[in-house]
Amino acid sequence: ADGIPTALNKLTKLEYFDCQYTYWSEGPIRGEAFETLENLKYVDIGDNSYDWGGNDESTLPSDFVGLNSLTTLRMNNVIFQDPMTEPKEQYYPTLSFMGDMTSLTAAYFEDTPFAGGLPTNLPSGLQILSLNECGLTGTVPSNLVARMNCSTEVPCVLYLQGNQLTGSIPSGLCNKEFEALGGDAAQCNDSCCTCVGILGCLSEPTSEGYTEQSILGQIKAFQISELYLGDDSVFSNVNSYQARAAASTASALAGNARIEPKNILNFYVLACIYYATNGGLWRFKSNWLVDSDYCNWYGITCHNEAVVECEDISDADTLFITDLLDTDDRVLGICLTFNRLTGTWPAETGLLGGYLALLAIDLNDSVEAMEPYDWFDSMSGLKQLYAGSTSWEADGIPTALNKLTKL
């Protein structure tokens, strides 16, 4: 059917509904289909694609989210599309609709891409929340433990692996009232941080900011968060570009009370670029590694709707705009065109995620690229890529290019 058919509302006694892996997709989740289903307790609409047809940009249809008897929702591996674009482009909703699903006790959204982070208004009766590989950003809300309905008799289950979550773990999250955090009990016994999936176990900062040791721990967590980056063994060699970048980041940002995890991530990635491409030999490198505010560095743009000023790009005044929220202090554009880069362009660039809209490193004929191009997978927001006249190599145009869907 072209979406979930409205005729479903004739099944007024329906309690259990499963349409995963069907062709009830390529259309919307119609609110009318659920408006009379007052007895519905279990819904699985996963493994399909749907047009985003909510009442506004942030929610699903009110007749769906307002199902008063619904206790279990499975929406794993769902792709939402924007029906107003041609061809249809992928749409990334937020999880804010969960606040209206007050009867939920179990919610499964694994491998369904969302924008933003965990909502602060989770249903108060929630006991199971599965959000592995959802592309979530930001921190874990401090009220998460209080919002979920946990007890020693009925412990909560939380899965947050494979996201870009940062910061500290809320008090109480790693105790006997929670289990299977991340799905590996052995990991949970060793490190709550590892099993929850937080990118780094930053202790709460003091009034003087994070310590160097805390920042280094966060950086190591960034490094192991993506399979294409391997593990943290790269830091064992003090001369590796990753080890040098980590040391520079910790030295520059420690003791700064205004620093957040996203600042650590962005500084580290840019420092990796500097050391991996022999930044000391660049033609232009004003403020690089000297100013703790990387937004002031040559060729770096952090401000949405900024004018791209990039040498040898024909359309130099193109406005590049990321659709994501929370863009403050995020690297949105990198322009190092004709700047005497050498060495190998680092795969750590992928850690910038969907925020990076412009990457221009053309006319640097001695810079190679890190193969395979798996790091493209994380750069879903890239709109402009300039890599002409470089030494990037592949056996033909790499298929990984198809991950850059906004290019």
CSV table of N, CA and C in Angstrom, one decimal, residues 291-375:
chain,number,residue,atom,x,y,z
A,291,ASP,N,45.6,29.3,18.7
A,291,ASP,CA,44.4,29.8,19.3
A,291,ASP,C,43.5,28.6,19.7
A,292,SER,N,43.1,28.6,20.9
A,292,SER,CA,42.2,27.5,21.4
A,292,SER,C,40.9,27.5,20.7
A,293,ASP,N,40.5,28.6,20.1
A,293,ASP,CA,39.2,28.6,19.4
A,293,ASP,C,39.5,28.3,17.9
A,294,TYR,N,39.2,27.1,17.5
A,294,TYR,CA,39.6,26.6,16.2
A,294,TYR,C,38.7,27.3,15.1
A,295,CYS,N,37.6,27.9,15.5
A,295,CYS,CA,36.8,28.6,14.6
A,295,CYS,C,37.5,29.9,14.0
A,296,ASN,N,38.6,30.3,14.6
A,296,ASN,CA,39.5,31.4,14.2
A,296,ASN,C,40.6,30.9,13.3
A,297,TRP,N,40.7,29.6,13.0
A,297,TRP,CA,41.9,29.1,12.3
A,297,TRP,C,41.6,29.3,10.8
A,298,TYR,N,42.7,29.5,10.1
A,298,TYR,CA,42.7,29.7,8.6
A,298,TYR,C,41.9,28.5,7.9
A,299,GLY,N,40.9,28.9,7.1
A,299,GLY,CA,40.2,27.9,6.3
A,299,GLY,C,39.1,27.2,7.0
A,300,ILE,N,38.8,27.5,8.3
A,300,ILE,CA,37.8,26.8,9.0
A,300,ILE,C,36.6,27.7,9.2
A,301,THR,N,35.4,27.2,8.9
A,301,THR,CA,34.2,27.9,9.1
A,301,THR,C,33.3,27.2,10.1
A,302,CYS,N,32.8,27.9,11.1
A,302,CYS,CA,31.9,27.3,12.1
A,302,CYS,C,30.5,27.9,12.2
A,303,HIS,N,30.3,28.8,11.3
A,303,HIS,CA,29.0,29.6,11.5
A,303,HIS,C,28.1,29.2,10.4
A,304,ASN,N,26.9,28.8,10.7
A,304,ASN,CA,25.9,28.5,9.7
A,304,ASN,C,25.6,29.7,8.9
A,305,GLU,N,25.2,29.4,7.6
A,305,GLU,CA,24.9,30.5,6.6
A,305,GLU,C,26.1,31.4,6.4
A,306,ALA,N,27.3,30.9,6.6
A,306,ALA,CA,28.5,31.7,6.4
A,306,ALA,C,28.8,31.7,4.9
A,307,VAL,N,29.5,32.8,4.5
A,307,VAL,CA,30.0,32.8,3.1
A,307,VAL,C,31.3,32.0,2.9
A,308,VAL,N,31.3,31.1,2.0
A,308,VAL,CA,32.5,30.3,1.7
A,308,VAL,C,33.5,31.2,1.0
A,309,GLU,N,34.6,31.4,1.6
A,309,GLU,CA,35.7,32.1,0.9
A,309,GLU,C,36.9,31.1,0.8
A,310,CYS,N,36.9,30.5,-0.4
A,310,CYS,CA,37.8,29.4,-0.6
A,310,CYS,C,38.5,29.6,-2.0
A,311,GLU,N,39.8,29.7,-1.9
A,311,GLU,CA,40.6,30.0,-3.1
A,311,GLU,C,40.4,29.0,-4.2
A,312,ASP,N,40.2,29.5,-5.4
A,312,ASP,CA,40.1,28.6,-6.6
A,312,ASP,C,38.8,27.8,-6.7
A,313,ILE,N,37.9,28.1,-5.8
A,313,ILE,CA,36.5,27.5,-6.0
A,313,ILE,C,35.8,28.5,-6.8
A,314,SER,N,35.2,28.1,-7.9
A,314,SER,CA,34.6,29.0,-8.9
A,314,SER,C,33.5,29.7,-8.3
A,315,ASP,N,32.6,29.1,-7.5
A,315,ASP,CA,31.5,29.7,-7.0
A,315,ASP,C,31.8,30.1,-5.5
A,316,ALA,N,32.6,31.1,-5.4
A,316,ALA,CA,33.2,31.4,-4.1
A,316,ALA,C,32.2,31.9,-3.1
A,317,ASP,N,31.1,32.4,-3.5
A,317,ASP,CA,30.1,33.0,-2.6
A,317,ASP,C,29.0,32.1,-2.2
A,318,THR,N,29.1,30.8,-2.5
A,318,THR,CA,28.1,29.8,-2.3
A,318,THR,C,27.8,29.8,-0.8
A,319,LEU,N,26.5,29.9,-0.4
A,319,LEU,CA,26.2,29.7,1.0
A,319,LEU,C,26.0,28.2,1.3
A,320,PHE,N,26.6,27.7,2.2
A,320,PHE,CA,26.4,26.3,2.6
A,320,PHE,C,25.8,26.3,4.0
A,321,ILE,N,24.7,25.5,4.1
A,321,ILE,CA,23.9,25.5,5.3
A,321,ILE,C,23.6,24.1,5.7
A,322,THR,N,24.0,23.8,6.9
A,322,THR,CA,23.6,22.4,7.4
A,322,THR,C,22.2,22.5,8.0
A,323,ASP,N,21.5,21.4,7.9
A,323,ASP,CA,20.1,21.3,8.4
A,323,ASP,C,20.1,20.9,9.9
A,324,LEU,N,21.2,20.5,10.4
A,324,LEU,CA,21.3,20.0,11.8
A,324,LEU,C,21.2,21.2,12.8
A,325,LEU,N,20.7,20.9,14.0
A,325,LEU,CA,20.7,21.8,15.1
A,325,LEU,C,22.0,21.8,15.9
A,326,ASP,N,22.1,22.7,16.8
A,326,ASP,CA,23.3,22.7,17.7
A,326,ASP,C,24.6,22.8,16.9
A,327,THR,N,24.6,23.8,16.0
A,327,THR,CA,25.8,24.0,15.1
A,327,THR,C,26.9,24.9,15.8
A,328,ASP,N,26.6,25.5,16.9
A,328,ASP,CA,27.6,26.4,17.6
A,328,ASP,C,28.9,25.6,17.9
A,329,ASP,N,30.0,26.2,17.5
A,329,ASP,CA,31.3,25.6,17.7
A,329,ASP,C,31.5,24.3,16.9
A,330,ARG,N,30.7,24.0,15.9
A,330,ARG,CA,30.9,22.8,15.1
A,330,ARG,C,31.6,23.3,13.8
A,331,VAL,N,32.5,22.4,13.4
A,331,VAL,CA,33.2,22.7,12.1
A,331,VAL,C,32.3,22.4,10.9
A,332,LEU,N,31.9,23.4,10.2
A,332,LEU,CA,30.9,23.2,9.1
A,332,LEU,C,31.7,23.3,7.8
A,333,GLY,N,32.8,23.9,7.7
A,333,GLY,CA,33.5,24.0,6.5
A,333,GLY,C,35.0,24.0,6.7
A,334,ILE,N,35.7,23.2,5.8
A,334,ILE,CA,37.2,23.2,5.8
A,334,ILE,C,37.7,23.5,4.4
A,335,CYS,N,38.4,24.6,4.2
A,335,CYS,CA,39.0,25.0,2.9
A,335,CYS,C,40.5,25.1,3.0
A,336,LEU,N,41.2,24.2,2.5
A,336,LEU,CA,42.7,24.2,2.5
A,336,LEU,C,43.2,24.1,1.1
A,337,THR,N,42.5,24.7,0.1
A,337,THR,CA,42.8,24.6,-1.3
A,337,THR,C,44.2,25.2,-1.5
A,338,PHE,N,45.0,24.6,-2.4
A,338,PHE,CA,46.3,25.1,-2.8
A,338,PHE,C,47.1,25.6,-1.6
A,339,ASN,N,47.4,24.7,-0.7
A,339,ASN,CA,48.0,25.1,0.6
A,339,ASN,C,49.2,24.2,0.9
A,340,ARG,N,49.7,23.5,-0.1
A,340,ARG,CA,51.0,22.8,0.1
A,340,ARG,C,50.8,21.6,1.1
A,341,LEU,N,49.6,21.0,1.1
A,341,LEU,CA,49.4,19.8,2.0
A,341,LEU,C,50.2,18.6,1.4
A,342,THR,N,50.8,17.9,2.3
A,342,THR,CA,51.5,16.6,1.9
A,342,THR,C,51.0,15.5,2.9
A,343,GLY,N,51.5,14.3,2.7
A,343,GLY,CA,51.2,13.2,3.6
A,343,GLY,C,49.8,12.6,3.2
A,344,THR,N,49.1,12.2,4.3
A,344,THR,CA,47.8,11.5,4.0
A,344,THR,C,46.7,12.1,4.8
A,345,TRP,N,45.6,12.4,4.0
A,345,TRP,CA,44.4,13.0,4.6
A,345,TRP,C,43.8,12.0,5.6
A,346,PRO,N,43.6,12.4,6.9
A,346,PRO,CA,43.2,11.5,7.9
A,346,PRO,C,41.7,11.1,7.9
A,347,ALA,N,41.5,9.8,8.2
A,347,ALA,CA,40.1,9.3,8.3
A,347,ALA,C,39.4,9.9,9.4
A,348,GLU,N,40.1,10.4,10.4
A,348,GLU,CA,39.4,11.0,11.6
A,348,GLU,C,38.5,12.1,11.2
A,349,THR,N,38.6,12.6,10.0
A,349,THR,CA,37.7,13.7,9.5
A,349,THR,C,36.2,13.2,9.6
A,350,GLY,N,36.0,11.9,9.5
A,350,GLY,CA,34.7,11.4,9.6
A,350,GLY,C,34.0,11.6,10.9
A,351,LEU,N,34.8,11.9,12.0
A,351,LEU,CA,34.3,12.1,13.3
A,351,LEU,C,33.5,13.5,13.4
A,352,LEU,N,33.7,14.3,12.4
A,352,LEU,CA,32.9,15.6,12.3
A,352,LEU,C,31.5,15.3,12.0
A,353,GLY,N,31.2,14.1,11.5
A,353,GLY,CA,29.8,13.7,11.3
A,353,GLY,C,29.1,14.5,10.2
A,354,GLY,N,27.8,14.6,10.4
A,354,GLY,CA,26.9,15.3,9.5
A,354,GLY,C,27.0,16.8,9.5
A,355,TYR,N,27.8,17.3,10.4
A,355,TYR,CA,27.9,18.8,10.4
A,355,TYR,C,28.8,19.4,9.3
A,356,LEU,N,29.8,18.6,8.8
A,356,LEU,CA,30.7,19.2,7.8
A,356,LEU,C,29.9,19.3,6.5
A,357,ALA,N,29.8,20.5,6.0
A,357,ALA,CA,29.1,20.7,4.7
A,357,ALA,C,30.1,21.0,3.6
A,358,LEU,N,31.3,21.4,3.8
A,358,LEU,CA,32.2,21.7,2.8
A,358,LEU,C,33.6,21.2,3.1
A,359,LEU,N,34.2,20.4,2.2
A,359,LEU,CA,35.6,20.0,2.3
A,359,LEU,C,36.3,20.3,1.0
A,360,ALA,N,37.3,21.2,1.1
A,360,ALA,CA,38.0,21.6,-0.1
A,360,ALA,C,39.5,21.5,0.1
A,361,ILE,N,40.1,20.5,-0.5
A,361,ILE,CA,41.6,20.3,-0.4
A,361,ILE,C,42.2,20.1,-1.7
A,362,ASP,N,41.5,20.7,-2.8
A,362,ASP,CA,42.0,20.5,-4.1
A,362,ASP,C,43.3,21.3,-4.3
A,363,LEU,N,44.0,21.0,-5.4
A,363,LEU,CA,45.3,21.7,-5.8
A,363,LEU,C,46.4,21.5,-4.7
A,364,ASN,N,46.3,20.3,-4.1
A,364,ASN,CA,47.4,19.9,-3.2
A,364,ASN,C,47.9,18.5,-3.7
A,365,ASP,N,48.7,18.5,-4.7
A,365,ASP,CA,49.0,17.3,-5.5
A,365,ASP,C,49.8,16.3,-4.8
A,366,SER,N,50.3,16.6,-3.6
A,366,SER,CA,51.1,15.6,-2.8
A,366,SER,C,50.4,15.0,-1.6
A,367,VAL,N,49.1,15.3,-1.5
A,367,VAL,CA,48.3,14.7,-0.4
A,367,VAL,C,47.5,13.5,-0.8
A,368,GLU,N,47.7,12.4,-0.1
A,368,GLU,CA,46.9,11.2,-0.4
A,368,GLU,C,45.7,11.1,0.5
A,369,ALA,N,44.9,10.1,0.3
A,369,ALA,CA,43.7,9.9,1.2
A,369,ALA,C,43.8,8.5,1.9
A,370,MET,N,43.2,8.5,3.0
A,370,MET,CA,43.2,7.2,3.8
A,370,MET,C,42.2,6.3,3.2
A,371,GLU,N,42.7,5.1,2.6
A,371,GLU,CA,41.8,4.1,2.0
A,371,GLU,C,41.6,3.0,3.0
A,372,PRO,N,40.4,2.3,2.9
A,372,PRO,CA,39.3,2.6,2.1
A,372,PRO,C,38.6,3.8,2.6
A,373,TYR,N,37.6,4.3,1.8
A,373,TYR,CA,36.9,5.5,2.1
A,373,TYR,C,35.7,5.3,3.1
A,374,ASP,N,35.9,4.5,4.1
A,374,ASP,CA,34.8,4.2,5.0
A,374,ASP,C,34.4,5.4,5.8
A,375,TRP,N,35.3,6.3,5.9
A,375,TRP,CA,35.0,7.5,6.7
A,375,TRP,C,34.0,8.4,6.1
